[in-house]
Amino acid sequence: MSEPNMRITLAVGPNCELEAFSLRSVLEYYGARVHMHWIGRPNDLVGILSGKTRDKSEYLILCFHGEEGQFILPELAEDVYEENEHRSCYFGAAQVLQHAHLEGVHVVATGCTLGDKKLAEAFKHGKAESYIAPKDDVDGNASLLFVLMFMYELINNSSTKRTAFERAQAIDDETGLYQLFF
């Protein structure tokens, strides 16, 4: 068996299953090895961001819905939360600052408004190599297309990250909402 072109961790939030299955199928077709992580509670996301449960990957794709620069997590009953677990269905810059340890990892977030500058700075503080996300509400189809085109350029055309980003961003106005932070 040949070595995969790229290793990708795909963390999947609530109501993002179809996007995640599509991403996984196509990325594996491109030759990437994709490690899926289903996020059912805040500590699942903390484990991925901190590296405790994240597989060794060059890319972390955060397949979530977003609102006002925060990831939307499942809402749990009070008695279901673990001790010291973040107790909100919103996970933003403060939580990323607290938990992210992303040395050597490029992060792509697919949800609306997750290109918020404070959130991007939190990922940078957590040592992410780069952070890519849409700055406003983005059409789900466009978000899927952006990620697939970006990864296609990286994997199949050996494009630089900047070139891959620019090509994916240039598809239309919706994909144009994506921003690249170094």
mmCIF file with all atom_site columns, C-alpha atoms in Angstrom:
data_model
loop_
_atom_site.group_PDB
_atom_site.id
_atom_site.type_symbol
_atom_site.label_atom_id
_atom_site.label_alt_id
_atom_site.label_comp_id
_atom_site.label_asym_id
_atom_site.label_entity_id
_atom_site.label_seq_id
_atom_site.pdbx_PDB_ins_code
_atom_site.Cartn_x
_atom_site.Cartn_y
_atom_site.Cartn_z
_atom_site.occupancy
_atom_site.B_iso_or_equiv
_atom_site.pdbx_formal_charge
_atom_site.auth_seq_id
_atom_site.auth_comp_id
_atom_site.auth_asym_id
_atom_site.auth_atom_id
_atom_site.pdbx_PDB_model_num
ATOM 1   C CA . MET A 1 1   ? 0.000   0.000  0.000  1.00 0.00 ? 1   MET A CA 1
ATOM 2   C CA . SER A 1 2   ? 1.361   3.393  -0.939 1.00 0.00 ? 2   SER A CA 1
ATOM 3   C CA . GLU A 1 3   ? 1.879   6.175  1.567  1.00 0.00 ? 3   GLU A CA 1
ATOM 4   C CA . PRO A 1 4   ? -0.972  8.755  1.578  1.00 0.00 ? 4   PRO A CA 1
ATOM 5   C CA . ASN A 1 5   ? -0.281  12.146 -0.010 1.00 0.00 ? 5   ASN A CA 1
ATOM 6   C CA . MET A 1 6   ? -1.528  13.966 3.072  1.00 0.00 ? 6   MET A CA 1
ATOM 7   C CA . ARG A 1 7   ? -2.963  13.205 6.498  1.00 0.00 ? 7   ARG A CA 1
ATOM 8   C CA . ILE A 1 8   ? -6.099  15.105 7.449  1.00 0.00 ? 8   ILE A CA 1
ATOM 9   C CA . THR A 1 9   ? -8.090  15.159 10.681 1.00 0.00 ? 9   THR A CA 1
ATOM 10  C CA . LEU A 1 10  ? -11.752 15.914 10.054 1.00 0.00 ? 10  LEU A CA 1
ATOM 11  C CA . ALA A 1 11  ? -13.655 17.020 13.186 1.00 0.00 ? 11  ALA A CA 1
ATOM 12  C CA . VAL A 1 12  ? -17.412 17.022 12.630 1.00 0.00 ? 12  VAL A CA 1
ATOM 13  C CA . GLY A 1 13  ? -19.897 19.106 14.593 1.00 0.00 ? 13  GLY A CA 1
ATOM 14  C CA . PRO A 1 14  ? -23.664 18.684 14.836 1.00 0.00 ? 14  PRO A CA 1
ATOM 15  C CA . ASN A 1 15  ? -25.734 18.667 11.646 1.00 0.00 ? 15  ASN A CA 1
ATOM 16  C CA . CYS A 1 16  ? -22.651 18.571 9.402  1.00 0.00 ? 16  CYS A CA 1
ATOM 17  C CA . GLU A 1 17  ? -22.742 14.873 8.521  1.00 0.00 ? 17  GLU A CA 1
ATOM 18  C CA . LEU A 1 18  ? -23.421 15.206 4.775  1.00 0.00 ? 18  LEU A CA 1
ATOM 19  C CA . GLU A 1 19  ? -20.658 17.751 4.325  1.00 0.00 ? 19  GLU A CA 1
ATOM 20  C CA . ALA A 1 20  ? -18.267 15.535 6.292  1.00 0.00 ? 20  ALA A CA 1
ATOM 21  C CA . PHE A 1 21  ? -19.096 12.373 4.344  1.00 0.00 ? 21  PHE A CA 1
ATOM 22  C CA . SER A 1 22  ? -18.631 14.272 1.075  1.00 0.00 ? 22  SER A CA 1
ATOM 23  C CA . LEU A 1 23  ? -15.307 15.719 2.205  1.00 0.00 ? 23  LEU A CA 1
ATOM 24  C CA . ARG A 1 24  ? -14.019 12.377 3.424  1.00 0.00 ? 24  ARG A CA 1
ATOM 25  C CA . SER A 1 25  ? -14.973 10.536 0.245  1.00 0.00 ? 25  SER A CA 1
ATOM 26  C CA . VAL A 1 26  ? -13.393 13.044 -2.109 1.00 0.00 ? 26  VAL A CA 1
ATOM 27  C CA . LEU A 1 27  ? -10.286 13.655 0.004  1.00 0.00 ? 27  LEU A CA 1
ATOM 28  C CA . GLU A 1 28  ? -9.634  9.920  0.200  1.00 0.00 ? 28  GLU A CA 1
ATOM 29  C CA . TYR A 1 29  ? -10.172 9.718  -3.560 1.00 0.00 ? 29  TYR A CA 1
ATOM 30  C CA . TYR A 1 30  ? -7.480  12.400 -3.909 1.00 0.00 ? 30  TYR A CA 1
ATOM 31  C CA . GLY A 1 31  ? -5.167  10.076 -1.969 1.00 0.00 ? 31  GLY A CA 1
ATOM 32  C CA . ALA A 1 32  ? -5.337  11.623 1.519  1.00 0.00 ? 32  ALA A CA 1
ATOM 33  C CA . ARG A 1 33  ? -5.725  9.627  4.706  1.00 0.00 ? 33  ARG A CA 1
ATOM 34  C CA . VAL A 1 34  ? -8.675  11.082 6.614  1.00 0.00 ? 34  VAL A CA 1
ATOM 35  C CA . HIS A 1 35  ? -9.187  10.542 10.348 1.00 0.00 ? 35  HIS A CA 1
ATOM 36  C CA . MET A 1 36  ? -12.793 11.245 11.363 1.00 0.00 ? 36  MET A CA 1
ATOM 37  C CA . HIS A 1 37  ? -13.739 12.583 14.787 1.00 0.00 ? 37  HIS A CA 1
ATOM 38  C CA . TRP A 1 38  ? -17.405 13.077 15.677 1.00 0.00 ? 38  TRP A CA 1
ATOM 39  C CA . ILE A 1 39  ? -17.859 15.914 18.167 1.00 0.00 ? 39  ILE A CA 1
ATOM 40  C CA . GLY A 1 40  ? -20.672 15.191 20.594 1.00 0.00 ? 40  GLY A CA 1
ATOM 41  C CA . ARG A 1 41  ? -19.597 17.381 23.502 1.00 0.00 ? 41  ARG A CA 1
ATOM 42  C CA . PRO A 1 42  ? -17.219 20.272 24.222 1.00 0.00 ? 42  PRO A CA 1
ATOM 43  C CA . ASN A 1 43  ? -14.491 17.990 25.589 1.00 0.00 ? 43  ASN A CA 1
ATOM 44  C CA . ASP A 1 44  ? -14.383 16.147 22.251 1.00 0.00 ? 44  ASP A CA 1
ATOM 45  C CA . LEU A 1 45  ? -13.386 19.389 20.534 1.00 0.00 ? 45  LEU A CA 1
ATOM 46  C CA . VAL A 1 46  ? -10.954 20.240 23.344 1.00 0.00 ? 46  VAL A CA 1
ATOM 47  C CA . GLY A 1 47  ? -9.255  16.865 22.789 1.00 0.00 ? 47  GLY A CA 1
ATOM 48  C CA . ILE A 1 48  ? -8.818  17.582 19.079 1.00 0.00 ? 48  ILE A CA 1
ATOM 49  C CA . LEU A 1 49  ? -7.550  21.151 19.569 1.00 0.00 ? 49  LEU A CA 1
ATOM 50  C CA . SER A 1 50  ? -5.188  20.187 22.380 1.00 0.00 ? 50  SER A CA 1
ATOM 51  C CA . GLY A 1 51  ? -3.751  17.262 20.430 1.00 0.00 ? 51  GLY A CA 1
ATOM 52  C CA . LYS A 1 52  ? -4.765  14.680 23.044 1.00 0.00 ? 52  LYS A CA 1
ATOM 53  C CA . THR A 1 53  ? -7.125  12.865 20.652 1.00 0.00 ? 53  THR A CA 1
ATOM 54  C CA . ARG A 1 54  ? -5.972  14.296 17.301 1.00 0.00 ? 54  ARG A CA 1
ATOM 55  C CA . ASP A 1 55  ? -4.173  12.009 14.904 1.00 0.00 ? 55  ASP A CA 1
ATOM 56  C CA . LYS A 1 56  ? -0.861  13.184 13.436 1.00 0.00 ? 56  LYS A CA 1
ATOM 57  C CA . SER A 1 57  ? -2.068  15.323 10.544 1.00 0.00 ? 57  SER A CA 1
ATOM 58  C CA . GLU A 1 58  ? -0.906  18.242 8.453  1.00 0.00 ? 58  GLU A CA 1
ATOM 59  C CA . TYR A 1 59  ? -4.453  19.587 8.194  1.00 0.00 ? 59  TYR A CA 1
ATOM 60  C CA . LEU A 1 60  ? -7.325  19.868 10.630 1.00 0.00 ? 60  LEU A CA 1
ATOM 61  C CA . ILE A 1 61  ? -10.688 20.530 8.996  1.00 0.00 ? 61  ILE A CA 1
ATOM 62  C CA . LEU A 1 62  ? -13.306 21.756 11.455 1.00 0.00 ? 62  LEU A CA 1
ATOM 63  C CA . CYS A 1 63  ? -16.623 20.921 9.826  1.00 0.00 ? 63  CYS A CA 1
ATOM 64  C CA . PHE A 1 64  ? -19.013 22.943 12.010 1.00 0.00 ? 64  PHE A CA 1
ATOM 65  C CA . HIS A 1 65  ? -21.745 25.493 11.807 1.00 0.00 ? 65  HIS A CA 1
ATOM 66  C CA . GLY A 1 66  ? -20.699 28.869 13.145 1.00 0.00 ? 66  GLY A CA 1
ATOM 67  C CA . GLU A 1 67  ? -22.381 31.930 14.545 1.00 0.00 ? 67  GLU A CA 1
ATOM 68  C CA . GLU A 1 68  ? -20.819 35.285 15.424 1.00 0.00 ? 68  GLU A CA 1
ATOM 69  C CA . GLY A 1 69  ? -17.288 33.868 15.236 1.00 0.00 ? 69  GLY A CA 1
ATOM 70  C CA . GLN A 1 70  ? -18.012 30.834 17.427 1.00 0.00 ? 70  GLN A CA 1
ATOM 71  C CA . PHE A 1 71  ? -18.331 27.123 16.736 1.00 0.00 ? 71  PHE A CA 1
ATOM 72  C CA . ILE A 1 72  ? -21.776 25.673 17.470 1.00 0.00 ? 72  ILE A CA 1
ATOM 73  C CA . LEU A 1 73  ? -21.618 22.543 19.613 1.00 0.00 ? 73  LEU A CA 1
ATOM 74  C CA . PRO A 1 74  ? -24.372 20.192 20.741 1.00 0.00 ? 74  PRO A CA 1
ATOM 75  C CA . GLU A 1 75  ? -26.388 21.512 23.669 1.00 0.00 ? 75  GLU A CA 1
ATOM 76  C CA . LEU A 1 76  ? -26.263 19.030 26.533 1.00 0.00 ? 76  LEU A CA 1
ATOM 77  C CA . ALA A 1 77  ? -28.395 18.623 29.634 1.00 0.00 ? 77  ALA A CA 1
ATOM 78  C CA . GLU A 1 78  ? -26.663 20.087 32.696 1.00 0.00 ? 78  GLU A CA 1
ATOM 79  C CA . ASP A 1 79  ? -26.220 16.663 34.308 1.00 0.00 ? 79  ASP A CA 1
ATOM 80  C CA . VAL A 1 80  ? -24.467 15.294 31.195 1.00 0.00 ? 80  VAL A CA 1
ATOM 81  C CA . TYR A 1 81  ? -21.529 17.715 31.244 1.00 0.00 ? 81  TYR A CA 1
ATOM 82  C CA . GLU A 1 82  ? -18.299 16.403 32.699 1.00 0.00 ? 82  GLU A CA 1
ATOM 83  C CA . GLU A 1 83  ? -16.547 18.149 35.568 1.00 0.00 ? 83  GLU A CA 1
ATOM 84  C CA . ASN A 1 84  ? -14.813 21.353 34.362 1.00 0.00 ? 84  ASN A CA 1
ATOM 85  C CA . GLU A 1 85  ? -16.301 20.980 30.862 1.00 0.00 ? 85  GLU A CA 1
ATOM 86  C CA . HIS A 1 86  ? -17.243 24.107 28.900 1.00 0.00 ? 86  HIS A CA 1
ATOM 87  C CA . ARG A 1 87  ? -21.011 24.511 29.476 1.00 0.00 ? 87  ARG A CA 1
ATOM 88  C CA . SER A 1 88  ? -22.281 26.210 26.356 1.00 0.00 ? 88  SER A CA 1
ATOM 89  C CA . CYS A 1 89  ? -23.176 25.299 22.819 1.00 0.00 ? 89  CYS A CA 1
ATOM 90  C CA . TYR A 1 90  ? -20.881 28.145 21.679 1.00 0.00 ? 90  TYR A CA 1
ATOM 91  C CA . PHE A 1 91  ? -17.123 27.622 21.560 1.00 0.00 ? 91  PHE A CA 1
ATOM 92  C CA . GLY A 1 92  ? -15.166 30.737 20.636 1.00 0.00 ? 92  GLY A CA 1
ATOM 93  C CA . ALA A 1 93  ? -11.823 32.481 20.770 1.00 0.00 ? 93  ALA A CA 1
ATOM 94  C CA . ALA A 1 94  ? -11.496 32.305 24.576 1.00 0.00 ? 94  ALA A CA 1
ATOM 95  C CA . GLN A 1 95  ? -11.858 28.522 24.537 1.00 0.00 ? 95  GLN A CA 1
ATOM 96  C CA . VAL A 1 96  ? -9.494  28.122 21.582 1.00 0.00 ? 96  VAL A CA 1
ATOM 97  C CA . LEU A 1 97  ? -6.921  30.275 23.418 1.00 0.00 ? 97  LEU A CA 1
ATOM 98  C CA . GLN A 1 98  ? -7.266  28.051 26.456 1.00 0.00 ? 98  GLN A CA 1
ATOM 99  C CA . HIS A 1 99  ? -6.952  24.680 24.692 1.00 0.00 ? 99  HIS A CA 1
ATOM 100 C CA . ALA A 1 100 ? -5.269  24.919 21.272 1.00 0.00 ? 100 ALA A CA 1
ATOM 101 C CA . HIS A 1 101 ? -1.879  23.276 20.766 1.00 0.00 ? 101 HIS A CA 1
ATOM 102 C CA . LEU A 1 102 ? -1.604  23.040 16.986 1.00 0.00 ? 102 LEU A CA 1
ATOM 103 C CA . GLU A 1 103 ? 2.107   23.129 16.149 1.00 0.00 ? 103 GLU A CA 1
ATOM 104 C CA . GLY A 1 104 ? 2.628   22.071 12.537 1.00 0.00 ? 104 GLY A CA 1
ATOM 105 C CA . VAL A 1 105 ? -1.114  21.958 11.747 1.00 0.00 ? 105 VAL A CA 1
ATOM 106 C CA . HIS A 1 106 ? -3.000  24.003 9.161  1.00 0.00 ? 106 HIS A CA 1
ATOM 107 C CA . VAL A 1 107 ? -6.620  24.602 10.218 1.00 0.00 ? 107 VAL A CA 1
ATOM 108 C CA . VAL A 1 108 ? -9.600  25.019 7.896  1.00 0.00 ? 108 VAL A CA 1
ATOM 109 C CA . ALA A 1 109 ? -13.029 25.818 9.375  1.00 0.00 ? 109 ALA A CA 1
ATOM 110 C CA . THR A 1 110 ? -16.118 25.579 7.162  1.00 0.00 ? 110 THR A CA 1
ATOM 111 C CA . GLY A 1 111 ? -18.827 27.313 9.199  1.00 0.00 ? 111 GLY A CA 1
ATOM 112 C CA . CYS A 1 112 ? -20.397 30.727 8.860  1.00 0.00 ? 112 CYS A CA 1
ATOM 113 C CA . THR A 1 113 ? -18.445 33.623 10.432 1.00 0.00 ? 113 THR A CA 1
ATOM 114 C CA . LEU A 1 114 ? -15.599 31.397 11.658 1.00 0.00 ? 114 LEU A CA 1
ATOM 115 C CA . GLY A 1 115 ? -13.173 33.697 9.845  1.00 0.00 ? 115 GLY A CA 1
ATOM 116 C CA . ASP A 1 116 ? -13.615 36.136 12.725 1.00 0.00 ? 116 ASP A CA 1
ATOM 117 C CA . LYS A 1 117 ? -10.331 37.936 13.428 1.00 0.00 ? 117 LYS A CA 1
ATOM 118 C CA . LYS A 1 118 ? -10.343 37.157 17.188 1.00 0.00 ? 118 LYS A CA 1
ATOM 119 C CA . LEU A 1 119 ? -10.889 33.471 16.457 1.00 0.00 ? 119 LEU A CA 1
ATOM 120 C CA . ALA A 1 120 ? -8.101  33.484 13.858 1.00 0.00 ? 120 ALA A CA 1
ATOM 121 C CA . GLU A 1 121 ? -5.763  35.163 16.363 1.00 0.00 ? 121 GLU A CA 1
ATOM 122 C CA . ALA A 1 122 ? -6.638  32.499 18.945 1.00 0.00 ? 122 ALA A CA 1
ATOM 123 C CA . PHE A 1 123 ? -5.636  29.762 16.494 1.00 0.00 ? 123 PHE A CA 1
ATOM 124 C CA . LYS A 1 124 ? -2.429  31.631 15.710 1.00 0.00 ? 124 LYS A CA 1
ATOM 125 C CA . HIS A 1 125 ? -1.711  31.894 19.451 1.00 0.00 ? 125 HIS A CA 1
ATOM 126 C CA . GLY A 1 126 ? -2.244  28.110 19.619 1.00 0.00 ? 126 GLY A CA 1
ATOM 127 C CA . LYS A 1 127 ? 0.602   27.787 17.085 1.00 0.00 ? 127 LYS A CA 1
ATOM 128 C CA . ALA A 1 128 ? -1.518  26.794 14.059 1.00 0.00 ? 128 ALA A CA 1
ATOM 129 C CA . GLU A 1 129 ? 0.565   27.150 10.894 1.00 0.00 ? 129 GLU A CA 1
ATOM 130 C CA . SER A 1 130 ? -2.376  28.825 9.173  1.00 0.00 ? 130 SER A CA 1
ATOM 131 C CA . TYR A 1 131 ? -6.119  29.316 9.608  1.00 0.00 ? 131 TYR A CA 1
ATOM 132 C CA . ILE A 1 132 ? -8.696  29.478 6.809  1.00 0.00 ? 132 ILE A CA 1
ATOM 133 C CA . ALA A 1 133 ? -12.405 30.231 7.322  1.00 0.00 ? 133 ALA A CA 1
ATOM 134 C CA . PRO A 1 134 ? -15.259 32.312 5.880  1.00 0.00 ? 134 PRO A CA 1
ATOM 135 C CA . LYS A 1 135 ? -15.669 35.840 7.255  1.00 0.00 ? 135 LYS A CA 1
ATOM 136 C CA . ASP A 1 136 ? -19.473 35.888 6.905  1.00 0.00 ? 136 ASP A CA 1
ATOM 137 C CA . ASP A 1 137 ? -22.432 33.590 6.363  1.00 0.00 ? 137 ASP A CA 1
ATOM 138 C CA . VAL A 1 138 ? -21.475 31.229 3.546  1.00 0.00 ? 138 VAL A CA 1
ATOM 139 C CA . ASP A 1 139 ? -23.576 28.888 1.423  1.00 0.00 ? 139 ASP A CA 1
ATOM 140 C CA . GLY A 1 140 ? -22.925 25.277 2.442  1.00 0.00 ? 140 GLY A CA 1
ATOM 141 C CA . ASN A 1 141 ? -22.401 24.129 -1.148 1.00 0.00 ? 141 ASN A CA 1
ATOM 142 C CA . ALA A 1 142 ? -19.830 26.853 -1.698 1.00 0.00 ? 142 ALA A CA 1
ATOM 143 C CA . SER A 1 143 ? -18.068 25.922 1.528  1.00 0.00 ? 143 SER A CA 1
ATOM 144 C CA . LEU A 1 144 ? -17.802 22.295 0.433  1.00 0.00 ? 144 LEU A CA 1
ATOM 145 C CA . LEU A 1 145 ? -16.566 23.347 -3.007 1.00 0.00 ? 145 LEU A CA 1
ATOM 146 C CA . PHE A 1 146 ? -13.980 25.714 -1.513 1.00 0.00 ? 146 PHE A CA 1
ATOM 147 C CA . VAL A 1 147 ? -12.422 23.004 0.669  1.00 0.00 ? 147 VAL A CA 1
ATOM 148 C CA . LEU A 1 148 ? -12.403 20.435 -2.125 1.00 0.00 ? 148 LEU A CA 1
ATOM 149 C CA . MET A 1 149 ? -10.801 22.844 -4.606 1.00 0.00 ? 149 MET A CA 1
ATOM 150 C CA . PHE A 1 150 ? -8.255  24.025 -2.038 1.00 0.00 ? 150 PHE A CA 1
ATOM 151 C CA . MET A 1 151 ? -7.251  20.461 -1.187 1.00 0.00 ? 151 MET A CA 1
ATOM 152 C CA . TYR A 1 152 ? -7.269  19.425 -4.865 1.00 0.00 ? 152 TYR A CA 1
ATOM 153 C CA . GLU A 1 153 ? -4.776  22.161 -5.638 1.00 0.00 ? 153 GLU A CA 1
ATOM 154 C CA . LEU A 1 154 ? -2.553  21.150 -2.725 1.00 0.00 ? 154 LEU A CA 1
ATOM 155 C CA . ILE A 1 155 ? -2.676  17.404 -3.288 1.00 0.00 ? 155 ILE A CA 1
ATOM 156 C CA . ASN A 1 156 ? -3.050  16.945 -7.037 1.00 0.00 ? 156 ASN A CA 1
ATOM 157 C CA . ASN A 1 157 ? -1.318  20.038 -8.410 1.00 0.00 ? 157 ASN A CA 1
ATOM 158 C CA . SER A 1 158 ? 1.292   20.500 -5.665 1.00 0.00 ? 158 SER A CA 1
ATOM 159 C CA . SER A 1 159 ? 0.276   24.161 -5.469 1.00 0.00 ? 159 SER A CA 1
ATOM 160 C CA . THR A 1 160 ? 1.538   26.374 -2.703 1.00 0.00 ? 160 THR A CA 1
ATOM 161 C CA . LYS A 1 161 ? -0.950  27.095 0.060  1.00 0.00 ? 161 LYS A CA 1
ATOM 162 C CA . ARG A 1 162 ? -1.382  30.681 -1.168 1.00 0.00 ? 162 ARG A CA 1
ATOM 163 C CA . THR A 1 163 ? -2.002  29.578 -4.788 1.00 0.00 ? 163 THR A CA 1
ATOM 164 C CA . ALA A 1 164 ? -4.420  26.834 -3.714 1.00 0.00 ? 164 ALA A CA 1
ATOM 165 C CA . PHE A 1 165 ? -6.262  29.323 -1.517 1.00 0.00 ? 165 PHE A CA 1
ATOM 166 C CA . GLU A 1 166 ? -6.493  31.949 -4.254 1.00 0.00 ? 166 GLU A CA 1
ATOM 167 C CA . ARG A 1 167 ? -7.808  29.454 -6.803 1.00 0.00 ? 167 ARG A CA 1
ATOM 168 C CA . ALA A 1 168 ? -10.441 28.112 -4.429 1.00 0.00 ? 168 ALA A CA 1
ATOM 169 C CA . GLN A 1 169 ? -11.424 31.583 -3.254 1.00 0.00 ? 169 GLN A CA 1
ATOM 170 C CA . ALA A 1 170 ? -11.828 32.829 -6.851 1.00 0.00 ? 170 ALA A CA 1
ATOM 171 C CA . ILE A 1 171 ? -14.601 30.378 -7.812 1.00 0.00 ? 171 ILE A CA 1
ATOM 172 C CA . ASP A 1 172 ? -17.439 32.808 -6.988 1.00 0.00 ? 172 ASP A CA 1
ATOM 173 C CA . ASP A 1 173 ? -18.638 35.406 -4.481 1.00 0.00 ? 173 ASP A CA 1
ATOM 174 C CA . GLU A 1 174 ? -19.482 32.782 -1.851 1.00 0.00 ? 174 GLU A CA 1
ATOM 175 C CA . THR A 1 175 ? -16.078 31.074 -1.940 1.00 0.00 ? 175 THR A CA 1
ATOM 176 C CA . GLY A 1 176 ? -14.654 34.597 -1.938 1.00 0.00 ? 176 GLY A CA 1
ATOM 177 C CA . LEU A 1 177 ? -15.799 34.897 1.685  1.00 0.00 ? 177 LEU A CA 1
ATOM 178 C CA . TYR A 1 178 ? -12.944 32.635 2.779  1.00 0.00 ? 178 TYR A CA 1
ATOM 179 C CA . GLN A 1 179 ? -9.917  34.302 4.369  1.00 0.00 ? 179 GLN A CA 1
ATOM 180 C CA . LEU A 1 180 ? -6.400  33.020 4.915  1.00 0.00 ? 180 LEU A CA 1
ATOM 181 C CA . PHE A 1 181 ? -4.573  33.919 8.128  1.00 0.00 ? 181 PHE A CA 1
ATOM 182 C CA . PHE A 1 182 ? -0.874  33.106 8.673  1.00 0.00 ? 182 PHE A CA 1
#
